[in-house]
PDB file of C-alpha atoms in Angstrom:
ATOM      1  CA  MET A 916     -49.214 -48.628 -50.736  1.00  0.00           C
ATOM      2  CA  VAL A 917     -50.000 -49.942 -47.410  1.00  0.00           C
ATOM      3  CA  ALA A 918     -46.602 -51.609 -47.208  1.00  0.00           C
ATOM      4  CA  ILE A 919     -44.779 -48.375 -48.032  1.00  0.00           C
ATOM      5  CA  THR A 920     -46.641 -46.512 -45.350  1.00  0.00           C
ATOM      6  CA  ALA A 921     -45.713 -49.094 -42.720  1.00  0.00           C
ATOM      7  CA  THR A 922     -42.047 -48.925 -43.666  1.00  0.00           C
ATOM      8  CA  ASN A 923     -42.204 -45.171 -43.683  1.00  0.00           C
ATOM      9  CA  SER A 924     -43.680 -45.103 -40.213  1.00  0.00           C
ATOM     10  CA  ALA A 925     -41.122 -47.633 -38.926  1.00  0.00           C
ATOM     11  CA  THR A 926     -38.309 -45.491 -40.277  1.00  0.00           C
ATOM     12  CA  SER A 927     -39.669 -42.411 -38.616  1.00  0.00           C
ATOM     13  CA  THR A 928     -39.939 -44.297 -35.313  1.00  0.00           C
ATOM     14  CA  VAL A 929     -36.258 -45.305 -35.517  1.00  0.00           C
ATOM     15  CA  GLN A 930     -35.314 -41.747 -36.430  1.00  0.00           C
ATOM     16  CA  SER A 931     -37.441 -40.462 -33.591  1.00  0.00           C
ATOM     17  CA  MET A 932     -35.724 -42.822 -31.131  1.00  0.00           C
ATOM     18  CA  LEU A 933     -32.297 -41.738 -32.405  1.00  0.00           C
ATOM     19  CA  GLY A 934     -33.333 -38.113 -32.062  1.00  0.00           C
ATOM     20  CA  LYS A 935     -34.525 -38.697 -28.496  1.00  0.00           C
ATOM     21  CA  ALA A 936     -31.258 -40.477 -27.639  1.00  0.00           C
ATOM     22  CA  ARG A 937     -29.262 -37.568 -29.068  1.00  0.00           C
ATOM     23  CA  LEU A 938     -31.462 -35.130 -27.170  1.00  0.00           C
ATOM     24  CA  GLU A 939     -30.881 -37.026 -23.900  1.00  0.00           C
ATOM     25  CA  GLN A 940     -27.147 -37.130 -24.552  1.00  0.00           C
ATOM     26  CA  ALA A 941     -27.146 -33.389 -25.256  1.00  0.00           C
ATOM     27  CA  ARG A 942     -29.093 -32.788 -22.014  1.00  0.00           C
ATOM     28  CA  ARG A 943     -26.575 -34.858 -20.021  1.00  0.00           C
ATOM     29  CA  GLU A 944     -23.689 -32.936 -21.574  1.00  0.00           C
ATOM     30  CA  ALA A 945     -25.443 -29.649 -20.840  1.00  0.00           C
ATOM     31  CA  ASP A 946     -26.020 -30.732 -17.214  1.00  0.00           C
ATOM     32  CA  ARG A 947     -22.336 -31.691 -16.872  1.00  0.00           C
ATOM     33  CA  ALA A 948     -21.299 -28.360 -18.394  1.00  0.00           C
ATOM     34  CA  GLU A 949     -23.637 -26.504 -16.016  1.00  0.00           C
ATOM     35  CA  ALA A 950     -22.241 -28.412 -13.007  1.00  0.00           C
ATOM     36  CA  SER A 951     -18.708 -27.649 -14.171  1.00  0.00           C
ATOM     37  CA  ALA A 952     -19.580 -23.978 -14.630  1.00  0.00           C
ATOM     38  CA  GLN A 953     -21.128 -23.852 -11.150  1.00  0.00           C
ATOM     39  CA  ASN A 954     -17.990 -25.455  -9.705  1.00  0.00           C
ATOM     40  CA  LEU A 955     -15.821 -22.874 -11.497  1.00  0.00           C
ATOM     41  CA  ARG A 956     -18.043 -20.029 -10.208  1.00  0.00           C
ATOM     42  CA  SER A 957     -17.679 -21.370  -6.681  1.00  0.00           C
ATOM     43  CA  GLN A 958     -13.899 -21.566  -7.049  1.00  0.00           C
ATOM     44  CA  ALA A 959     -13.816 -18.039  -8.444  1.00  0.00           C
ATOM     45  CA  GLN A 960     -15.777 -16.781  -5.420  1.00  0.00           C
ATOM     46  CA  GLU A 961     -13.325 -18.525  -3.074  1.00  0.00           C
ATOM     47  CA  VAL A 962     -10.381 -16.978  -4.912  1.00  0.00           C
ATOM     48  CA  SER A 963     -12.056 -13.579  -4.679  1.00  0.00           C
ATOM     49  CA  LYS A 964     -12.574 -13.987  -0.929  1.00  0.00           C
ATOM     50  CA  ALA A 965      -8.967 -15.111  -0.516  1.00  0.00           C
ATOM     51  CA  ASN A 966      -7.745 -12.066  -2.463  1.00  0.00           C
ATOM     52  CA  ASP A 967      -9.907  -9.783  -0.334  1.00  0.00           C
ATOM     53  CA  GLY A 968      -8.420 -11.355   2.799  1.00  0.00           C
ATOM     54  CA  GLN A 969      -4.876 -10.938   1.499  1.00  0.00           C
ATOM     55  CA  ASN A 970      -5.568  -7.308   0.627  1.00  0.00           C
ATOM     56  CA  LYS A 971      -6.915  -6.728   4.133  1.00  0.00           C
ATOM     57  CA  VAL A 972      -3.798  -8.332   5.652  1.00  0.00           C
ATOM     58  CA  ARG A 973      -1.545  -6.148   3.484  1.00  0.00           C
ATOM     59  CA  SER A 974      -3.491  -3.038   4.460  1.00  0.00           C
ATOM     60  CA  ILE A 975      -3.277  -3.807   8.170  1.00  0.00           C
ATOM     61  CA  GLY A 976       0.414  -4.668   7.824  1.00  0.00           C
ATOM     62  CA  GLN A 977       1.106  -1.341   6.147  1.00  0.00           C
ATOM     63  CA  ARG A 978      -0.755   0.553   8.865  1.00  0.00           C
ATOM     64  CA  ILE A 979       1.188  -1.296  11.571  1.00  0.00           C
ATOM     65  CA  SER A 980       4.527  -0.625   9.894  1.00  0.00           C
ATOM     66  CA  GLN A 981       3.620   3.059   9.530  1.00  0.00           C
ATOM     67  CA  GLN A 982       2.656   3.242  13.198  1.00  0.00           C
ATOM     68  CA  ASP A 983       5.812   1.342  14.177  1.00  0.00           C
ATOM     69  CA  GLY A 984       7.901   3.754  12.141  1.00  0.00           C
ATOM     70  CA  THR A 985       6.200   6.690  13.847  1.00  0.00           C
ATOM     71  CA  TYR A 986       6.820   5.130  17.269  1.00  0.00           C
ATOM     72  CA  THR A 987      10.456   4.348  16.438  1.00  0.00           C
ATOM     73  CA  SER A 988      11.121   7.866  15.201  1.00  0.00           C
ATOM     74  CA  ALA A 989       9.513   9.293  18.356  1.00  0.00           C
ATOM     75  CA  ILE A 990      11.764   7.139  20.536  1.00  0.00           C
ATOM     76  CA  LYS A 991      14.873   8.071  18.564  1.00  0.00           C
ATOM     77  CA  GLY A 992      14.124  11.725  19.202  1.00  0.00           C
ATOM     78  CA  ARG A 993      14.270  11.254  22.972  1.00  0.00           C
ATOM     79  CA  PRO A 994      17.526  11.297  24.897  1.00  0.00           C
ATOM     80  CA  SER A 995      18.362   7.767  25.971  1.00  0.00           C
ATOM     81  CA  GLU A 996      20.728   8.596  28.843  1.00  0.00           C
ATOM     82  CA  VAL A 997      20.147  10.142  32.236  1.00  0.00           C
ATOM     83  CA  PRO A 998      21.820  13.560  32.374  1.00  0.00           C
ATOM     84  CA  ALA A 999      25.158  13.691  34.235  1.00  0.00           C
ATOM     85  CA  GLN A1000      23.785  16.192  36.769  1.00  0.00           C
ATOM     86  CA  THR A1001      20.981  13.763  37.741  1.00  0.00           C
ATOM     87  CA  GLN A1002      23.418  10.858  37.961  1.00  0.00           C
ATOM     88  CA  ASP A1003      25.682  12.871  40.258  1.00  0.00           C
ATOM     89  CA  PHE A1004      22.729  13.804  42.495  1.00  0.00           C
ATOM     90  CA  LEU A1005      21.554  10.178  42.768  1.00  0.00           C
ATOM     91  CA  GLU A1006      25.072   8.970  43.579  1.00  0.00           C
ATOM     92  CA  ARG A1007      25.522  11.547  46.359  1.00  0.00           C
ATOM     93  CA  LEU A1008      22.070  10.706  47.748  1.00  0.00           C
ATOM     94  CA  TYR A1009      22.915   6.993  47.836  1.00  0.00           C
ATOM     95  CA  ARG A1010      26.245   7.587  49.615  1.00  0.00           C
ATOM     96  CA  ALA A1011      24.620   9.842  52.195  1.00  0.00           C
ATOM     97  CA  THR A1012      21.765   7.449  53.031  1.00  0.00           C
ATOM     98  CA  SER A1013      23.204   3.943  52.591  1.00  0.00           C
ATOM     99  CA  GLN A1014      25.014   3.919  55.975  1.00  0.00           C
ATOM    100  CA  LYS A1015      21.911   5.207  57.735  1.00  0.00           C
ATOM    101  CA  PHE A1016      19.803   2.340  56.329  1.00  0.00           C
ATOM    102  CA  THR A1017      22.178  -0.334  57.657  1.00  0.00           C
ATOM    103  CA  ALA A1018      22.508   1.419  61.003  1.00  0.00           C
ATOM    104  CA  SER A1019      18.731   1.788  61.431  1.00  0.00           C
ATOM    105  CA  GLY A1020      18.017  -1.946  61.243  1.00  0.00           C
ATOM    106  CA  ASN A1021      17.399  -2.482  57.574  1.00  0.00           C
ATOM    107  CA  SER A1022      16.948  -6.229  57.055  1.00  0.00           C
ATOM    108  CA  LEU A1023      19.292  -6.099  54.080  1.00  0.00           C
ATOM    109  CA  LYS A1024      22.290  -5.021  56.175  1.00  0.00           C
ATOM    110  CA  THR A1025      25.333  -7.238  56.169  1.00  0.00           C
ATOM    111  CA  ASN A1026      25.896  -9.261  59.290  1.00  0.00           C
ATOM    112  CA  ALA A1027      29.443 -10.599  59.414  1.00  0.00           C
ATOM    113  CA  ASP A1028      28.855 -12.885  62.406  1.00  0.00           C
ATOM    114  CA  ALA A1029      25.710 -14.581  61.007  1.00  0.00           C
ATOM    115  CA  LEU A1030      25.926 -18.346  60.519  1.00  0.00           C
ATOM    116  CA  PRO A1031      25.985 -19.618  56.924  1.00  0.00           C
ATOM    117  CA  VAL A1032      23.065 -21.771  55.750  1.00  0.00           C
ATOM    118  CA  VAL A1033      24.160 -24.884  53.845  1.00  0.00           C
ATOM    119  CA  ASN A1034      21.863 -27.136  51.791  1.00  0.00           C
ATOM    120  CA  ALA A1035      22.044 -30.971  51.572  1.00  0.00           C
ATOM    121  CA  GLN A1036      24.749 -30.806  48.884  1.00  0.00           C
ATOM    122  CA  GLY A1037      26.928 -28.603  51.088  1.00  0.00           C
ATOM    123  CA  GLN A1038      26.364 -25.442  49.066  1.00  0.00           C
ATOM    124  CA  SER A1039      26.023 -22.154  50.880  1.00  0.00           C
ATOM    125  CA  THR A1040      22.535 -20.728  50.313  1.00  0.00           C
ATOM    126  CA  GLY A1041      22.596 -17.716  52.623  1.00  0.00           C
ATOM    127  CA  ARG A1042      23.019 -16.631  56.249  1.00  0.00           C
ATOM    128  CA  ILE A1043      20.740 -16.706  59.266  1.00  0.00           C
ATOM    129  CA  VAL A1044      20.202 -13.087  60.267  1.00  0.00           C
ATOM    130  CA  ASN A1045      17.623 -13.386  63.062  1.00  0.00           C
ATOM    131  CA  VAL A1046      16.047 -16.505  64.588  1.00  0.00           C
ATOM    132  CA  SER A1047      13.562 -14.729  66.850  1.00  0.00           C
ATOM    133  CA  ALA A1048       9.996 -14.762  65.705  1.00  0.00           C
TER     134      ALA A1048
END
């Protein structure tokens, strides 16, 4: 009986070792599955943040387009031309005062006898109006 007991105990040791090996393999697989699940959770959080950002961009874009539409409609409601009466007044004012400006020494008056200024290439670049300083 002693021999049977020894064989029995040797068999249980082999079975125990196989069980431990299977347990270790199952733990490794569980660790890999947990790491994979954590990675997927992280990716899901990133996707959620990206979706939140896209929603925020859409919301801001809609507000801007609504404001732009409001601004455009406000501009369209305004007259875009100067009334004819105002144009006529400004034209008469210009005609009445333009001769007085040139006669009173305005520096922009035309001076027919001023010498032309020519650059190195021979191109006319203006006229000398007054050389006194």
